[in-house]
PDB file of C-alpha atoms in Angstrom:
ATOM      1  CA  MET A   1      19.772 173.407  24.342  1.00 33.00           C
ATOM      2  CA  THR A   2      21.743 171.288  21.942  1.00 37.00           C
ATOM      3  CA  ILE A   3      25.516 170.932  22.374  1.00 39.00           C
ATOM      4  CA  SER A   4      27.373 170.186  19.183  1.00 41.00           C
ATOM      5  CA  ARG A   5      30.876 168.806  18.698  1.00 42.00           C
ATOM      6  CA  GLN A   6      31.662 171.952  16.720  1.00 42.00           C
ATOM      7  CA  ALA A   7      30.977 174.075  19.809  1.00 44.00           C
ATOM      8  CA  LEU A   8      33.489 171.947  21.704  1.00 43.00           C
ATOM      9  CA  ASP A   9      36.079 172.355  18.963  1.00 45.00           C
ATOM     10  CA  ASP A  10      35.803 176.113  18.465  1.00 46.00           C
ATOM     11  CA  ARG A  11      38.991 177.979  19.338  1.00 42.00           C
ATOM     12  CA  ARG A  12      39.501 181.564  20.243  1.00 47.00           C
ATOM     13  CA  PRO A  13      42.046 183.170  17.967  1.00 46.00           C
ATOM     14  CA  GLY A  14      45.521 183.119  19.492  1.00 50.00           C
ATOM     15  CA  THR A  15      44.900 180.217  21.878  1.00 66.00           C
ATOM     16  CA  GLU A  16      46.730 176.967  21.528  1.00 84.00           C
ATOM     17  CA  LEU A  17      46.119 173.900  23.644  1.00 89.00           C
ATOM     18  CA  THR A  18      49.134 173.410  25.935  1.00 89.00           C
ATOM     19  CA  VAL A  19      49.815 169.757  26.744  1.00 87.00           C
ATOM     20  CA  PRO A  20      52.789 169.328  29.111  1.00 86.00           C
ATOM     21  CA  ARG A  21      55.407 166.883  27.809  1.00 88.00           C
ATOM     22  CA  GLY A  22      54.260 163.422  28.811  1.00 89.00           C
ATOM     23  CA  GLY A  23      50.796 164.733  29.699  1.00 92.00           C
ATOM     24  CA  GLN A  24      49.610 165.809  33.142  1.00 96.00           C
ATOM     25  CA  ARG A  25      47.489 164.338  35.875  1.00 97.00           C
ATOM     26  CA  ARG A  26      45.783 166.596  38.412  1.00 97.00           C
ATOM     27  CA  SER A  27      43.567 165.457  41.272  1.00 98.00           C
ATOM     28  CA  VAL A  28      41.564 166.942  44.110  1.00 98.00           C
ATOM     29  CA  LEU A  29      40.056 165.183  47.119  1.00 97.00           C
ATOM     30  CA  LEU A  30      36.335 165.861  47.480  1.00 97.00           C
ATOM     31  CA  ALA A  31      35.472 163.446  50.321  1.00 95.00           C
ATOM     32  CA  GLY A  32      34.213 165.321  53.372  1.00 91.00           C
ATOM     33  CA  GLN A  33      34.487 168.715  51.665  1.00 92.00           C
ATOM     34  CA  SER A  34      31.664 171.215  51.743  1.00 93.00           C
ATOM     35  CA  ARG A  35      30.267 172.196  48.338  1.00 96.00           C
ATOM     36  CA  PRO A  36      32.097 169.535  46.335  1.00 97.00           C
ATOM     37  CA  VAL A  37      30.434 170.510  43.042  1.00 96.00           C
ATOM     38  CA  THR A  38      31.641 174.080  43.389  1.00 97.00           C
ATOM     39  CA  ARG A  39      35.106 172.868  44.391  1.00 98.00           C
ATOM     40  CA  ALA A  40      35.260 170.503  41.421  1.00 98.00           C
ATOM     41  CA  ARG A  41      34.077 173.186  38.982  1.00 98.00           C
ATOM     42  CA  ARG A  42      36.739 175.663  40.179  1.00 98.00           C
ATOM     43  CA  PHE A  43      39.489 173.020  40.127  1.00 98.00           C
ATOM     44  CA  THR A  44      38.546 171.989  36.600  1.00 98.00           C
ATOM     45  CA  ALA A  45      38.250 175.555  35.307  1.00 98.00           C
ATOM     46  CA  GLY A  46      41.729 176.297  36.670  1.00 97.00           C
ATOM     47  CA  ALA A  47      43.304 173.248  35.063  1.00 97.00           C
ATOM     48  CA  LEU A  48      41.593 173.895  31.722  1.00 97.00           C
ATOM     49  CA  ALA A  49      42.701 177.540  31.768  1.00 96.00           C
ATOM     50  CA  ASP A  50      46.318 176.401  32.416  1.00 96.00           C
ATOM     51  CA  TRP A  51      46.044 174.077  29.427  1.00 95.00           C
ATOM     52  CA  SER A  52      44.196 176.663  27.200  1.00 94.00           C
ATOM     53  CA  TRP A  53      41.509 174.041  26.583  1.00 93.00           C
ATOM     54  CA  PRO A  54      38.896 175.274  24.065  1.00 89.00           C
ATOM     55  CA  GLY A  55      35.264 174.827  25.059  1.00 84.00           C
ATOM     56  CA  ALA A  56      36.167 174.730  28.746  1.00 94.00           C
ATOM     57  CA  ASP A  57      32.622 175.531  29.868  1.00 95.00           C
ATOM     58  CA  ASP A  58      31.381 172.250  28.423  1.00 95.00           C
ATOM     59  CA  ILE A  59      34.006 170.271  30.334  1.00 96.00           C
ATOM     60  CA  VAL A  60      33.232 172.129  33.551  1.00 97.00           C
ATOM     61  CA  LEU A  61      29.560 171.214  33.039  1.00 95.00           C
ATOM     62  CA  LEU A  62      30.497 167.551  32.489  1.00 96.00           C
ATOM     63  CA  VAL A  63      32.523 167.526  35.722  1.00 97.00           C
ATOM     64  CA  ALA A  64      29.705 169.183  37.648  1.00 96.00           C
ATOM     65  CA  GLU A  65      27.246 166.530  36.434  1.00 93.00           C
ATOM     66  CA  LEU A  66      29.539 163.640  37.428  1.00 95.00           C
ATOM     67  CA  VAL A  67      30.170 165.105  40.898  1.00 96.00           C
ATOM     68  CA  ALA A  68      26.497 165.915  41.421  1.00 93.00           C
ATOM     69  CA  ASN A  69      25.574 162.321  40.439  1.00 92.00           C
ATOM     70  CA  ALA A  70      28.005 161.038  43.070  1.00 94.00           C
ATOM     71  CA  LEU A  71      26.327 163.311  45.609  1.00 93.00           C
ATOM     72  CA  LEU A  72      22.803 162.279  44.673  1.00 90.00           C
ATOM     73  CA  HIS A  73      23.217 158.562  43.944  1.00 87.00           C
ATOM     74  CA  ALA A  74      26.256 157.448  45.993  1.00 89.00           C
ATOM     75  CA  ASP A  75      27.667 158.459  49.344  1.00 88.00           C
ATOM     76  CA  GLY A  76      29.246 161.538  47.792  1.00 93.00           C
ATOM     77  CA  PRO A  77      32.336 161.984  45.597  1.00 97.00           C
ATOM     78  CA  GLU A  78      35.732 160.983  46.928  1.00 97.00           C
ATOM     79  CA  GLU A  79      38.166 162.267  44.327  1.00 98.00           C
ATOM     80  CA  LEU A  80      38.235 164.072  40.968  1.00 98.00           C
ATOM     81  CA  VAL A  81      41.046 163.282  38.549  1.00 98.00           C
ATOM     82  CA  LEU A  82      41.818 165.157  35.320  1.00 98.00           C
ATOM     83  CA  GLN A  83      44.377 163.465  33.072  1.00 98.00           C
ATOM     84  CA  LEU A  84      45.504 165.215  29.909  1.00 97.00           C
ATOM     85  CA  THR A  85      47.537 163.478  27.202  1.00 96.00           C
ATOM     86  CA  GLU A  86      48.357 164.505  23.665  1.00 93.00           C
ATOM     87  CA  SER A  87      45.248 162.684  22.444  1.00 94.00           C
ATOM     88  CA  ARG A  88      42.585 163.036  25.154  1.00 96.00           C
ATOM     89  CA  LEU A  89      41.336 164.488  28.403  1.00 97.00           C
ATOM     90  CA  ARG A  90      40.112 161.897  30.866  1.00 98.00           C
ATOM     91  CA  VAL A  91      37.842 162.931  33.745  1.00 98.00           C
ATOM     92  CA  GLU A  92      37.323 160.529  36.660  1.00 98.00           C
ATOM     93  CA  VAL A  93      35.064 160.862  39.680  1.00 97.00           C
ATOM     94  CA  SER A  94      35.401 158.181  42.319  1.00 97.00           C
ATOM     95  CA  ASP A  95      32.879 157.306  45.032  1.00 96.00           C
ATOM     96  CA  ALA A  96      32.349 154.537  47.588  1.00 95.00           C
ATOM     97  CA  SER A  97      29.157 153.035  46.020  1.00 94.00           C
ATOM     98  CA  ARG A  98      29.406 149.880  43.990  1.00 92.00           C
ATOM     99  CA  THR A  99      26.163 150.640  42.167  1.00 89.00           C
ATOM    100  CA  LEU A 100      27.006 151.499  38.544  1.00 86.00           C
ATOM    101  CA  PRO A 101      25.261 154.434  36.913  1.00 80.00           C
ATOM    102  CA  ALA A 102      22.496 153.758  34.423  1.00 75.00           C
ATOM    103  CA  LEU A 103      20.769 155.941  31.894  1.00 66.00           C
ATOM    104  CA  HIS A 104      17.069 156.299  32.511  1.00 63.00           C
ATOM    105  CA  GLY A 105      15.038 156.403  29.341  1.00 65.00           C
ATOM    106  CA  PRO A 106      13.524 157.610  27.375  1.00 60.00           C
ATOM    107  CA  HIS A 107      15.230 160.966  27.852  1.00 53.00           C
ATOM    108  CA  ARG A 108      12.648 163.742  28.141  1.00 60.00           C
ATOM    109  CA  PRO A 109      14.494 167.105  27.912  1.00 61.00           C
ATOM    110  CA  ALA A 110      11.426 169.109  28.996  1.00 56.00           C
ATOM    111  CA  THR A 111      11.102 167.427  32.375  1.00 57.00           C
ATOM    112  CA  PRO A 112      13.246 168.371  35.399  1.00 53.00           C
ATOM    113  CA  GLY A 113      15.987 166.043  36.617  1.00 59.00           C
ATOM    114  CA  GLY A 114      17.545 162.957  35.120  1.00 61.00           C
ATOM    115  CA  HIS A 115      19.722 164.740  32.553  1.00 62.00           C
ATOM    116  CA  GLY A 116      23.195 164.251  34.052  1.00 69.00           C
ATOM    117  CA  LEU A 117      24.325 161.166  32.163  1.00 80.00           C
ATOM    118  CA  HIS A 118      22.699 162.386  28.963  1.00 76.00           C
ATOM    119  CA  ILE A 119      24.749 165.589  29.240  1.00 84.00           C
ATOM    120  CA  VAL A 120      27.917 163.556  29.877  1.00 87.00           C
ATOM    121  CA  ARG A 121      27.215 161.373  26.840  1.00 89.00           C
ATOM    122  CA  THR A 122      26.609 164.446  24.660  1.00 87.00           C
ATOM    123  CA  ILE A 123      29.853 166.152  25.645  1.00 91.00           C
ATOM    124  CA  ALA A 124      32.155 163.119  25.982  1.00 94.00           C
ATOM    125  CA  ASP A 125      33.549 161.005  23.175  1.00 95.00           C
ATOM    126  CA  ARG A 126      33.524 158.002  25.514  1.00 96.00           C
ATOM    127  CA  SER A 127      32.256 157.384  29.027  1.00 94.00           C
ATOM    128  CA  GLY A 128      31.699 154.562  31.452  1.00 94.00           C
ATOM    129  CA  ALA A 129      32.236 153.287  34.985  1.00 95.00           C
ATOM    130  CA  THR A 130      34.859 151.008  36.446  1.00 96.00           C
ATOM    131  CA  PRO A 131      34.025 149.129  39.644  1.00 95.00           C
ATOM    132  CA  HIS A 132      36.812 148.574  42.220  1.00 93.00           C
ATOM    133  CA  PRO A 133      36.870 146.978  45.688  1.00 94.00           C
ATOM    134  CA  SER A 134      36.068 150.237  47.502  1.00 94.00           C
ATOM    135  CA  GLY A 135      33.407 151.553  45.090  1.00 96.00           C
ATOM    136  CA  LYS A 136      33.617 152.786  41.506  1.00 96.00           C
ATOM    137  CA  THR A 137      35.110 155.373  39.236  1.00 97.00           C
ATOM    138  CA  VAL A 138      32.814 157.078  36.684  1.00 96.00           C
ATOM    139  CA  TRP A 139      34.847 158.427  33.797  1.00 97.00           C
ATOM    140  CA  ALA A 140      34.513 160.411  30.582  1.00 97.00           C
ATOM    141  CA  GLU A 141      37.025 160.991  27.807  1.00 97.00           C
ATOM    142  CA  ILE A 142      37.136 163.897  25.415  1.00 96.00           C
ATOM    143  CA  ASP A 143      39.409 163.765  22.395  1.00 95.00           C
ATOM    144  CA  VAL A 144      41.856 166.657  22.105  1.00 93.00           C
ATOM    145  CA  PRO A 145      40.483 169.080  19.523  1.00 86.00           C
ATOM    146  CA  HIS A 146      42.707 169.555  16.492  1.00 74.00           C
ATOM    147  CA  THR A 147      43.141 172.752  14.528  1.00 57.00           C
TER     148      THR A 147
END
């Protein structure tokens, strides 16, 4: 499956992205929660629906991959933050591991596993990781689609 930027920018007729004045930051704690990927997906879907974000399924997939990576490669996710401004949506997943994520290459789409960061890089306009004293925050930014 190939995800294109056009698919992310498609709008349903009659929907307009709603950015609250000054933007909006929403967060949910995931540490110690059962089924954090499901919780993160539902939280994200709700926020994106409130904002009338086009291509919401792609962003929900991106969030699921970041949270799943924290589950698989760190001690689990601690917090998910969605921050919407007039120009971008920033997704952040924090965990307690100081090990920064790394792409494994070459990417082989036909083999199972190892696709998470490749999916994130395909959907996001920018992505990275920021270390901090208690672990790291893995982030992705998606530019606000324009009509």
